[in-house]
Amino acid sequence: MQQHVKKQETDPLSKKCYYRWVKALTTVENLVSKSTRVIHAFDREGDITEVFHQVRQL
């Protein structure tokens, strides 16, 4: 079990299962005008620190 956790921690973001959330929110933000406010809703897979960090960067 610990080997699996360590591998996930060292995988690049693009190989992690929640990368689709980061990719989707980035795509949406790039498609709408800057004056448009977007509200992102996630299921429990999107409840991850890296996803929240990416949202703050946009």
Tab-separated table of N, CA and C in Angstrom:
chain	number	residue	atom	x	y	z
A	1	MET	N	0.833	-1.198	0.000
A	1	MET	CA	0.000	0.000	0.000
A	1	MET	C	0.872	1.254	0.000
A	2	GLN	N	1.912	1.297	0.828
A	2	GLN	CA	2.758	2.482	0.883
A	2	GLN	C	3.476	2.721	-0.437
A	3	GLN	N	3.883	1.662	-1.130
A	3	GLN	CA	4.543	1.833	-2.416
A	3	GLN	C	3.601	2.521	-3.395
A	4	HIS	N	2.332	2.153	-3.373
A	4	HIS	CA	1.340	2.759	-4.255
A	4	HIS	C	1.201	4.249	-3.945
A	5	VAL	N	1.132	4.608	-2.684
A	5	VAL	CA	1.003	6.008	-2.282
A	5	VAL	C	2.231	6.794	-2.713
A	6	LYS	N	3.407	6.260	-2.498
A	6	LYS	CA	4.627	6.959	-2.882
A	6	LYS	C	4.675	7.188	-4.388
A	7	LYS	N	4.247	6.205	-5.171
A	7	LYS	CA	4.242	6.356	-6.617
A	7	LYS	C	3.304	7.481	-7.024
A	8	GLN	N	2.121	7.550	-6.432
A	8	GLN	CA	1.174	8.615	-6.753
A	8	GLN	C	1.754	9.976	-6.408
A	9	GLU	N	2.476	10.073	-5.314
A	9	GLU	CA	3.042	11.344	-4.905
A	9	GLU	C	4.124	11.815	-5.859
A	10	THR	N	4.819	10.888	-6.509
A	10	THR	CA	5.902	11.270	-7.402
A	10	THR	C	5.483	11.365	-8.858
A	11	ASP	N	4.304	10.873	-9.207
A	11	ASP	CA	3.819	10.982	-10.580
A	11	ASP	C	3.607	12.444	-10.946
A	12	PRO	N	3.905	12.809	-12.185
A	12	PRO	CA	3.600	14.176	-12.605
A	12	PRO	C	2.086	14.395	-12.602
A	13	LEU	N	1.678	15.640	-12.494
A	13	LEU	CA	0.253	15.968	-12.413
A	13	LEU	C	-0.540	15.347	-13.551
A	14	SER	N	-0.010	15.329	-14.752
A	14	SER	CA	-0.743	14.820	-15.915
A	14	SER	C	-1.064	13.336	-15.832
A	15	LYS	N	-0.391	12.595	-14.948
A	15	LYS	CA	-0.660	11.162	-14.810
A	15	LYS	C	-1.601	10.861	-13.653
A	16	LYS	N	-1.967	11.838	-12.892
A	16	LYS	CA	-2.833	11.604	-11.736
A	16	LYS	C	-4.298	11.656	-12.171
A	17	CYS	N	-5.144	10.921	-11.452
A	17	CYS	CA	-6.546	10.781	-11.853
A	17	CYS	C	-7.307	12.101	-11.823
A	18	TYR	N	-6.942	13.033	-10.970
A	18	TYR	CA	-7.676	14.290	-10.888
A	18	TYR	C	-7.198	15.328	-11.906
A	19	TYR	N	-6.215	14.954	-12.735
A	19	TYR	CA	-5.733	15.887	-13.748
A	19	TYR	C	-6.871	16.326	-14.669
A	20	ARG	N	-7.842	15.452	-14.904
A	20	ARG	CA	-8.951	15.835	-15.795
A	20	ARG	C	-9.695	17.048	-15.254
A	21	TRP	N	-9.775	17.191	-13.928
A	21	TRP	CA	-10.437	18.363	-13.358
A	21	TRP	C	-9.637	19.629	-13.643
A	22	VAL	N	-8.328	19.541	-13.472
A	22	VAL	CA	-7.472	20.695	-13.731
A	22	VAL	C	-7.539	21.068	-15.208
A	23	LYS	N	-7.493	20.078	-16.069
A	23	LYS	CA	-7.551	20.322	-17.515
A	23	LYS	C	-8.897	20.949	-17.893
A	24	ALA	N	-9.986	20.424	-17.356
A	24	ALA	CA	-11.315	20.946	-17.682
A	24	ALA	C	-11.490	22.388	-17.209
A	25	LEU	N	-11.094	22.695	-15.994
A	25	LEU	CA	-11.298	24.056	-15.507
A	25	LEU	C	-10.407	25.047	-16.235
A	26	THR	N	-9.208	24.619	-16.604
A	26	THR	CA	-8.319	25.486	-17.371
A	26	THR	C	-8.888	25.739	-18.763
A	27	THR	N	-9.418	24.712	-19.390
A	27	THR	CA	-10.023	24.856	-20.717
A	27	THR	C	-11.197	25.823	-20.676
A	28	VAL	N	-12.076	25.660	-19.706
A	28	VAL	CA	-13.236	26.543	-19.584
A	28	VAL	C	-12.797	27.986	-19.363
A	29	GLU	N	-11.869	28.193	-18.470
A	29	GLU	CA	-11.401	29.551	-18.188
A	29	GLU	C	-10.793	30.205	-19.425
A	30	ASN	N	-10.146	29.415	-20.257
A	30	ASN	CA	-9.544	29.956	-21.475
A	30	ASN	C	-10.569	30.230	-22.568
A	31	LEU	N	-11.727	29.588	-22.512
A	31	LEU	CA	-12.756	29.763	-23.532
A	31	LEU	C	-13.666	30.961	-23.275
A	32	VAL	N	-13.846	31.352	-22.039
A	32	VAL	CA	-14.768	32.450	-21.720
A	32	VAL	C	-14.007	33.771	-21.652
A	33	SER	N	-14.747	34.853	-21.790
A	33	SER	CA	-14.110	36.165	-21.704
A	33	SER	C	-13.705	36.447	-20.257
A	34	LYS	N	-12.769	37.356	-20.098
A	34	LYS	CA	-12.276	37.692	-18.753
A	34	LYS	C	-13.365	38.324	-17.884
A	35	SER	N	-14.384	38.884	-18.513
A	35	SER	CA	-15.458	39.512	-17.737
A	35	SER	C	-16.513	38.499	-17.282
A	36	THR	N	-16.377	37.246	-17.710
A	36	THR	CA	-17.323	36.192	-17.336
A	36	THR	C	-16.840	35.511	-16.061
A	37	ARG	N	-17.725	35.414	-15.105
A	37	ARG	CA	-17.395	34.714	-13.859
A	37	ARG	C	-17.850	33.271	-13.978
A	38	VAL	N	-16.934	32.348	-13.753
A	38	VAL	CA	-17.227	30.923	-13.874
A	38	VAL	C	-17.243	30.303	-12.488
A	39	ILE	N	-18.245	29.494	-12.236
A	39	ILE	CA	-18.326	28.753	-10.976
A	39	ILE	C	-18.102	27.283	-11.312
A	40	HIS	N	-17.070	26.708	-10.728
A	40	HIS	CA	-16.733	25.312	-10.982
A	40	HIS	C	-17.317	24.444	-9.868
A	41	ALA	N	-17.949	23.343	-10.259
A	41	ALA	CA	-18.486	22.369	-9.301
A	41	ALA	C	-17.810	21.030	-9.567
A	42	PHE	N	-17.334	20.378	-8.510
A	42	PHE	CA	-16.614	19.122	-8.634
A	42	PHE	C	-17.290	18.053	-7.786
A	43	ASP	N	-17.067	16.801	-8.171
A	43	ASP	CA	-17.467	15.725	-7.275
A	43	ASP	C	-16.297	15.468	-6.321
A	44	ARG	N	-16.324	14.411	-5.566
A	44	ARG	CA	-15.289	14.216	-4.541
A	44	ARG	C	-13.895	14.033	-5.114
A	45	GLU	N	-13.755	13.617	-6.387
A	45	GLU	CA	-12.428	13.501	-6.988
A	45	GLU	C	-11.774	14.870	-7.157
A	46	GLY	N	-12.576	15.899	-7.298
A	46	GLY	CA	-12.038	17.243	-7.469
A	46	GLY	C	-11.683	17.916	-6.160
A	47	ASP	N	-11.963	17.259	-5.051
A	47	ASP	CA	-11.688	17.823	-3.726
A	47	ASP	C	-10.259	17.500	-3.317
A	48	ILE	N	-9.321	18.071	-4.069
A	48	ILE	CA	-7.900	17.787	-3.864
A	48	ILE	C	-7.143	19.104	-3.887
A	49	THR	N	-6.163	19.227	-3.064
A	49	THR	CA	-5.405	20.469	-2.905
A	49	THR	C	-4.881	21.012	-4.227
A	50	GLU	N	-4.341	20.160	-5.084
A	50	GLU	CA	-3.784	20.623	-6.355
A	50	GLU	C	-4.846	21.256	-7.241
A	51	VAL	N	-6.063	20.744	-7.186
A	51	VAL	CA	-7.156	21.319	-7.975
A	51	VAL	C	-7.499	22.704	-7.430
A	52	PHE	N	-7.607	22.835	-6.116
A	52	PHE	CA	-7.893	24.144	-5.521
A	52	PHE	C	-6.782	25.141	-5.829
A	53	HIS	N	-5.563	24.679	-5.801
A	53	HIS	CA	-4.423	25.549	-6.117
A	53	HIS	C	-4.532	26.072	-7.552
A	54	GLN	N	-4.894	25.187	-8.478
A	54	GLN	CA	-5.021	25.603	-9.878
A	54	GLN	C	-6.151	26.626	-10.043
A	55	VAL	N	-7.251	26.427	-9.353
A	55	VAL	CA	-8.377	27.368	-9.436
A	55	VAL	C	-7.913	28.754	-8.964
A	56	ARG	N	-7.160	28.813	-7.892
A	56	ARG	CA	-6.665	30.114	-7.392
A	56	ARG	C	-5.706	30.780	-8.362
A	57	GLN	N	-5.010	29.996	-9.170
A	57	GLN	CA	-4.051	30.551	-10.120
A	57	GLN	C	-4.743	31.188	-11.317
A	58	LEU	N	-5.994	30.837	-11.560
A	58	LEU	CA	-6.699	31.364	-12.739
A	58	LEU	C	-7.234	32.710	-12.469
